[in-house]
XYZ file of C-alpha atoms in Angstrom:
472
model
C -16.157 -10.980 3.600
C -14.026 -8.043 2.523
C -12.502 -6.428 5.584
C -12.557 -2.688 6.040
C -9.105 -1.223 5.988
C -8.021 -0.155 9.457
C -7.434 3.553 9.869
C -3.815 4.167 9.897
C -3.638 6.162 11.677
C 13.733 16.888 4.856
C 11.575 19.989 4.880
C 8.961 21.507 7.095
C 5.822 22.288 5.063
C 3.522 25.055 6.240
C 0.061 25.519 4.763
C 1.412 28.402 2.695
C 3.985 26.036 1.184
C 1.168 24.077 -0.438
C -0.108 27.162 -2.208
C 3.255 28.685 -3.111
C 3.364 29.091 -6.873
C 7.003 28.028 -7.051
C 6.018 24.552 -5.792
C 3.729 23.954 -8.770
C 2.997 22.430 -11.153
C 4.009 19.094 -9.689
C 3.385 15.513 -10.667
C 0.663 13.747 -8.736
C 3.175 11.474 -6.969
C 4.978 14.508 -5.549
C 1.735 16.035 -4.338
C 0.661 12.759 -2.703
C 4.040 12.323 -1.052
C 3.697 15.771 0.510
C 0.138 15.010 1.647
C 1.127 11.782 3.359
C 4.730 12.212 4.484
C 5.681 15.895 4.731
C 7.385 16.500 8.069
C 4.984 17.999 10.629
C 2.268 18.580 7.998
C 1.843 15.149 6.365
C -0.848 12.657 7.358
C 1.609 10.233 8.948
C 3.185 13.037 10.941
C -0.129 14.325 12.270
C -1.861 10.977 12.781
C 0.867 8.681 14.141
C -1.500 6.965 16.571
C -1.585 3.196 16.841
C -3.789 1.036 19.032
C -5.874 1.905 22.102
C -3.021 3.765 23.834
C -1.904 5.397 20.533
C 1.472 3.637 20.739
C 0.578 0.063 19.842
C 0.754 -1.334 23.373
C -2.622 -3.075 23.440
C -2.860 -6.427 25.195
C -2.960 -9.242 22.595
C -6.392 -10.729 21.993
C -6.909 -14.214 23.433
C -8.572 -15.718 20.379
C -9.321 -19.173 21.867
C -11.299 -17.433 24.629
C -13.499 -15.670 22.054
C -16.590 -17.645 21.116
C -17.076 -16.858 17.421
C -16.775 -14.286 14.641
C -19.250 -11.912 16.303
C -17.309 -12.012 19.561
C -14.098 -11.261 17.636
C -15.609 -8.281 15.830
C -16.956 -6.841 19.077
C -13.465 -7.036 20.590
C -11.879 -5.326 17.598
C -14.555 -2.623 17.720
C -13.689 -2.038 21.380
C -10.037 -1.528 20.420
C -11.004 1.097 17.853
C -13.222 2.927 20.336
C -10.455 3.013 22.934
C -8.040 4.396 20.341
C -10.275 7.354 19.354
C -9.242 7.201 15.702
C -5.932 5.372 16.115
C -5.266 2.871 13.363
C -5.005 -0.880 13.647
C -3.382 -3.113 11.059
C -3.480 -6.929 10.895
C -0.064 -7.241 12.549
C -1.463 -5.269 15.515
C -4.781 -7.117 15.736
C -3.277 -10.582 15.394
C -0.178 -10.185 17.506
C 1.931 -12.088 18.253
C 0.770 -14.638 15.668
C 1.138 -12.456 12.589
C 4.722 -11.464 13.400
C 5.533 -14.989 14.551
C 4.421 -16.379 11.184
C 6.651 -13.902 9.351
C 9.592 -14.907 11.554
C 8.896 -18.593 10.868
C 8.666 -17.923 7.131
C 12.022 -16.119 7.137
C 13.771 -18.778 9.226
C 12.261 -21.737 7.367
C 12.387 -20.516 3.782
C 14.773 -17.572 3.579
C 17.601 -18.223 6.042
C 20.538 -20.362 5.038
C 23.378 -21.232 7.419
C 26.721 -20.098 6.056
C 25.301 -17.400 3.783
C 26.021 -14.536 6.141
C 24.318 -12.999 9.170
C 20.555 -12.687 9.261
C 19.461 -9.208 8.156
C 15.853 -8.048 8.200
C 14.788 -4.690 6.778
C 11.280 -3.455 7.483
C 9.984 -0.509 5.491
C 7.477 1.532 7.476
C 7.469 -0.207 10.857
C 4.242 1.246 12.280
C 4.389 0.954 16.055
C 7.214 -1.587 15.922
C 4.919 -4.551 16.622
C 6.246 -6.700 13.780
C 9.839 -6.066 14.895
C 9.001 -6.960 18.500
C 7.189 -10.174 17.613
C 9.775 -11.321 15.052
C 12.729 -10.746 17.406
C 10.884 -12.373 20.311
C 10.272 -15.483 18.226
C 13.921 -15.662 17.152
C 14.992 -15.193 20.767
C 12.744 -18.097 21.812
C 13.718 -20.508 19.030
C 17.132 -19.479 17.627
C 18.800 -17.334 20.332
C 22.272 -17.804 18.826
C 21.223 -15.772 15.781
C 20.749 -12.674 17.934
C 24.520 -12.308 18.334
C 24.981 -11.387 14.678
C 21.532 -10.536 13.323
C 20.227 -7.025 12.694
C 16.605 -5.918 12.335
C 16.470 -2.462 10.718
C 13.347 -0.335 10.345
C 13.318 2.434 7.744
C 10.682 4.882 8.978
C 9.919 8.191 7.300
C 7.824 9.523 10.209
C 9.787 10.972 13.122
C 6.843 10.351 15.445
C 6.554 6.681 14.486
C 10.325 6.202 14.680
C 10.220 7.515 18.254
C 7.368 5.112 19.109
C 9.347 2.206 17.635
C 12.448 2.992 19.701
C 10.325 3.280 22.834
C 8.652 -0.062 22.105
C 11.986 -1.799 21.573
C 13.236 -0.568 24.952
C 9.981 -1.271 26.802
C 9.824 -4.790 25.346
C 13.453 -5.433 26.420
C 14.656 -6.357 22.968
C 18.363 -7.311 23.086
C 20.542 -4.281 22.414
C 22.509 -4.387 19.193
C 20.099 -6.553 17.181
C 17.744 -3.746 16.149
C 18.051 -0.266 14.646
C 15.535 2.429 13.750
C 16.493 4.758 10.900
C 14.398 7.849 10.228
C 14.553 7.439 6.449
C 12.166 7.345 3.529
C 11.666 3.722 2.475
C 12.273 4.844 -1.108
C 15.696 6.111 0.032
C 16.827 2.573 0.701
C 19.804 3.330 -1.554
C 21.470 4.575 1.640
C 21.400 0.959 2.844
C 23.698 -1.564 1.198
C 23.669 -5.271 1.962
C 25.421 -8.156 0.269
C 24.236 -10.723 2.779
C 22.667 -13.852 1.362
C 20.314 -13.819 4.354
C 18.617 -10.466 3.845
C 14.831 -10.260 4.013
C 12.654 -7.210 3.336
C 9.286 -6.767 5.042
C 6.651 -4.178 4.112
C 3.219 -4.434 5.736
C 0.558 -2.020 4.481
C 3.174 0.196 2.886
C 2.579 -0.412 -0.812
C -0.871 1.171 -0.674
C 0.483 4.490 0.588
C 3.400 4.731 -1.816
C 3.043 7.687 -4.197
C 1.240 7.018 -7.478
C 1.053 8.901 -10.740
C -1.973 9.294 -12.971
C -2.241 9.103 -16.738
C -5.172 9.432 -19.111
C -5.245 7.736 -22.508
C -6.928 9.870 -25.136
C -9.049 8.469 -27.990
C -5.913 7.642 -29.996
C -4.276 5.766 -27.109
C -1.774 8.537 -26.363
C -0.948 8.842 -22.630
C -1.138 12.187 -20.822
C 0.433 12.677 -17.395
C -1.323 14.442 -14.528
C 0.067 17.600 -12.963
C -1.338 19.426 -9.951
C -1.441 23.193 -10.244
C -3.045 26.161 -8.460
C -6.400 27.033 -9.979
C -5.072 30.531 -10.603
C -2.543 28.999 -13.011
C -4.638 26.184 -14.415
C -4.616 27.611 -17.942
C -1.101 29.004 -17.753
C 0.742 26.372 -19.791
C 0.107 25.880 -23.469
C -0.897 22.328 -24.312
C -2.502 21.470 -20.966
C -5.851 19.718 -21.167
C -8.577 18.725 -18.742
C -9.800 15.194 -18.206
C -13.079 16.099 -19.896
C -11.186 17.164 -23.033
C -9.340 13.833 -23.130
C -12.121 11.397 -22.195
C -15.564 10.872 -23.646
C -17.882 12.068 -20.840
C -20.503 9.481 -21.805
C -18.217 6.443 -21.782
C -16.108 7.747 -18.895
C -18.657 9.766 -16.943
C -16.843 9.393 -13.615
C -13.260 9.556 -14.836
C -13.857 12.572 -17.069
C -14.872 14.712 -14.091
C -12.197 17.286 -13.284
C -10.615 16.720 -9.876
C -10.131 20.060 -8.172
C -10.526 21.942 -4.912
C -10.931 25.602 -4.035
C -7.202 26.102 -4.573
C -5.855 23.259 -6.738
C -6.772 21.505 -9.981
C -5.546 18.649 -12.145
C -4.343 19.274 -15.666
C -2.775 16.913 -18.185
C 0.218 17.167 -20.496
C 1.796 14.632 -22.835
C 3.906 12.113 -20.942
C 7.533 13.171 -20.566
C 8.489 11.929 -17.085
C 11.027 9.085 -17.221
C 9.578 7.147 -14.279
C 6.045 7.296 -15.704
C 7.327 6.131 -19.090
C 9.240 3.304 -17.397
C 6.185 2.234 -15.403
C 4.003 2.274 -18.524
C 6.559 0.136 -20.312
C 6.541 -2.431 -17.506
C 2.744 -2.549 -17.255
C 2.398 -2.917 -21.034
C 4.254 -6.246 -20.778
C 1.739 -8.780 -22.104
C 2.990 -11.268 -19.535
C 1.185 -9.230 -16.915
C -2.158 -10.325 -18.280
C -1.890 -14.014 -17.475
C -4.931 -15.018 -15.467
C -4.531 -15.464 -11.710
C -6.737 -16.253 -8.747
C -6.860 -12.582 -7.764
C -8.460 -11.431 -11.023
C -11.976 -12.519 -10.056
C -14.916 -10.233 -9.447
C -17.814 -10.183 -7.008
C -21.333 -10.822 -8.367
C -22.648 -7.455 -7.237
C -19.998 -5.666 -9.324
C -21.094 -7.047 -12.716
C -22.339 -3.558 -13.726
C -18.744 -2.269 -13.704
C -17.641 -5.117 -15.948
C -20.564 -4.578 -18.327
C -19.699 -0.884 -18.573
C -16.069 -1.636 -19.380
C -17.138 -4.258 -21.931
C -19.141 -1.569 -23.748
C -16.196 0.821 -23.606
C -13.877 -1.786 -25.089
C -16.297 -2.501 -27.946
C -16.837 1.141 -28.804
C -13.128 1.951 -28.530
C -12.130 -1.198 -30.458
C -10.101 -2.527 -27.540
C -12.001 -5.811 -27.320
C -8.914 -7.890 -28.132
C -7.108 -6.741 -24.994
C -6.996 -9.207 -22.124
C -8.575 -7.764 -18.985
C -8.159 -8.598 -15.329
C -10.523 -7.341 -12.661
C -10.079 -6.505 -9.012
C -12.316 -8.022 -6.336
C -14.415 -4.859 -6.483
C -15.078 -5.224 -10.220
C -12.870 -2.543 -11.806
C -9.963 -3.117 -14.225
C -6.482 -3.513 -12.819
C -3.905 -0.881 -13.712
C -2.017 -3.293 -15.972
C -5.193 -4.156 -17.917
C -6.110 -0.507 -18.462
C -2.572 0.308 -19.605
C -2.607 -2.665 -21.973
C -5.901 -1.472 -23.443
C -4.690 2.172 -23.514
C -8.072 3.220 -22.226
C -9.398 5.641 -19.598
C -7.577 7.028 -16.572
C -5.060 4.907 -14.695
C -3.254 5.385 -11.389
C 0.275 4.055 -11.898
C 2.236 2.430 -9.026
C 5.389 4.423 -9.755
C 6.374 4.369 -6.077
C 6.202 0.568 -6.045
C 8.325 0.316 -9.196
C 10.907 2.659 -7.684
C 10.999 0.551 -4.508
C 11.648 -2.651 -6.466
C 14.467 -0.991 -8.369
C 16.033 0.255 -5.130
C 15.890 -3.252 -3.663
C 17.457 -4.773 -6.766
C 20.317 -2.295 -6.666
C 20.999 -2.034 -2.927
C 20.020 -5.442 -1.504
C 20.410 -7.648 -4.576
C 20.263 -11.045 -2.849
C 17.125 -10.486 -0.796
C 13.836 -12.181 0.032
C 10.568 -10.285 0.308
C 7.465 -10.492 2.464
C 5.105 -7.788 1.220
C 1.500 -7.678 2.428
C -1.227 -5.218 1.525
C -4.740 -4.662 0.199
C -5.462 -5.978 -3.286
C -8.903 -4.341 -3.310
C -10.309 -1.305 -1.549
C -13.972 -1.529 -0.518
C -16.258 1.459 -0.299
C -15.964 4.719 -2.181
C -12.910 5.229 -4.387
C -11.822 7.907 -6.830
C -12.899 6.817 -10.363
C -10.248 5.252 -12.565
C -8.304 2.008 -12.821
C -6.477 1.414 -9.530
C -8.215 4.486 -8.060
C -7.492 5.356 -4.419
C -9.700 5.657 -1.379
C -9.536 8.964 0.473
C -10.559 8.941 4.129
C -10.775 11.773 6.628
C -11.371 10.887 10.276
C -13.090 13.313 12.629
C -13.539 12.271 16.250
C -13.188 8.636 15.315
C -15.745 8.801 12.471
C -14.553 7.936 8.951
C -15.650 10.184 6.118
C -14.952 8.947 2.596
C -14.030 11.573 0.017
C -14.037 11.482 -3.792
C -11.204 13.989 -4.098
C -7.573 13.961 -2.932
C -7.003 17.660 -3.732
C -8.280 18.491 -0.266
C -8.229 21.979 1.192
C -6.364 20.934 4.347
C -3.167 19.066 3.492
C -2.272 16.121 5.707
C -5.829 15.566 6.912
C -6.613 12.496 4.790
C -5.309 8.984 4.400
C -4.930 8.300 0.663
C -4.371 4.663 -0.223
C -4.451 2.522 -3.350
C -5.189 -1.142 -4.045
C -2.160 -3.173 -5.108
C -2.227 -5.098 -8.382
C -0.284 -8.047 -6.957
C -0.265 -10.141 -10.130
C 1.319 -7.260 -12.039
C 3.663 -6.538 -9.133
C 4.912 -10.140 -9.119
C 5.749 -9.924 -12.810
C 7.371 -6.516 -12.352
C 9.429 -7.954 -9.488
C 10.634 -10.798 -11.683
C 11.523 -8.393 -14.485
C 13.300 -5.839 -12.281
C 14.925 -8.056 -9.641
C 15.432 -11.119 -11.794
C 13.861 -13.570 -9.336
C 10.363 -15.060 -9.311
C 7.860 -14.200 -6.577
C 4.441 -15.644 -5.783
C 1.153 -14.027 -4.822
C -0.507 -15.923 -1.965
C -3.616 -15.344 0.103
C -3.460 -14.950 3.906
C -4.831 -18.466 4.210
C -2.033 -19.871 2.056
C 0.649 -17.910 3.880
C -0.421 -18.720 7.445
C -1.579 -22.307 6.898
C 2.032 -23.540 6.973
C 2.193 -22.810 10.705
C -0.134 -24.963 12.818
C 0.616 -23.195 16.103
C -0.165 -19.828 14.520
C -3.528 -21.060 13.240
C -4.353 -22.666 16.594
C -3.452 -19.532 18.551
C -5.597 -17.277 16.355
C -8.720 -19.472 16.176
C -11.845 -18.814 18.238
C -13.756 -21.435 20.241
C -16.212 -21.979 17.367
C -13.421 -22.683 14.877
C -13.518 -19.271 13.198
C -9.961 -18.108 12.412
C -9.967 -14.370 11.632
C -6.281 -14.460 10.714
C -7.205 -16.265 7.491
C -10.935 -15.512 7.198
C -10.962 -11.766 7.842
C -9.130 -9.269 5.614
C -9.760 -11.382 2.521
C -9.014 -8.295 0.439
C -5.321 -8.644 1.304
C -2.527 -10.642 -0.285
C 1.165 -11.431 0.165
C 4.028 -11.280 -2.311
C 6.862 -13.612 -1.305
C 10.068 -14.671 -3.007
C 9.934 -18.135 -4.547
C 12.183 -20.833 -3.098
């Protein structure tokens, strides 16, 4: 079963700032960053609510006391109702077992005595639950490490950073072994570490990193997306609409112009260095090797048939394609075929480059959604857009919303491509593993998160998630 993504739940941006002509045109990644992270006005500033008490302090579920899968889902539903729209992520639902497994992974596979003090960097720490559970496990099993170790959270949201500090104090975490920095995770260049025992954690962060959008015209030429006020949408010579670049019959969904009452997308020939760099990485033919996460679901065969027809008509049939679990092409496949509209993970590429430069000898534990169920914006790697009103989720087909900061905008992660990009950028191999593969190494974790009937939601729920971990 594909799990539904839990609602997750510089400069001060006023509503007028979003319509100021001097702010536009801007690349899609800049617009999305403002929507999600702008201080006071961004989604994660307005909706920093976690768990039933909005600060992540829910009592851990006693899984062995739950009878079966139905009992588990009823309990989770109760947590959502108590939170009135607060978001819950796997590390919150499965605490302390999720964080304990990460701590065990780091200690067993990443830590080496004599290679320096243990350093853990978490990008986007949510309510601080992972930090609390990891440090608690280390305190229980390797208390001597606490004297020299440091767990650092890089949190862009002031509200979430405050919640994390409060949690650390309330949970009586040893002073001196943790630090909360109110920084953008993509500004990790302000953190330098040469420790051979540095690990980087990012849980449900990749999906909210800014993305760019390109459209390949009939000749295979890429055009980059810019967001502009509708009053200026024809102001620049050479701009085109998606309908002018894509055949509306073959690409009926993708050719539709994305616009709102005030903003519209337009396209210009690619000139941005980061977009060009990302395209170059995704064009690497090594990205197309087949992996276990390239399968499709039976009910999505229509999407594959449609793309097969497109490839034949556009003479791209020799390109190797990979498919997400929801039956659409991955970003790397679409870039390799030079076909249609593609949402590029430029924020993810920038993060990998920052890690390679600033924490060169690191290990990673990255977890996120590799497929997004429900309604998504058309295009390879297209995002889901969700607005929550009084605890009710409304799915949108447009991220150029009239009220900035009101929607969660998140993308599936092409983990197979990301693993190859990691190897190319960082110079070390990394593996894509399922939750079942990651957690099955730890018998106590599996036992503690299994219901009376034998159902283990830690590995059987959220099957549309994956981990990227450094090879050892």
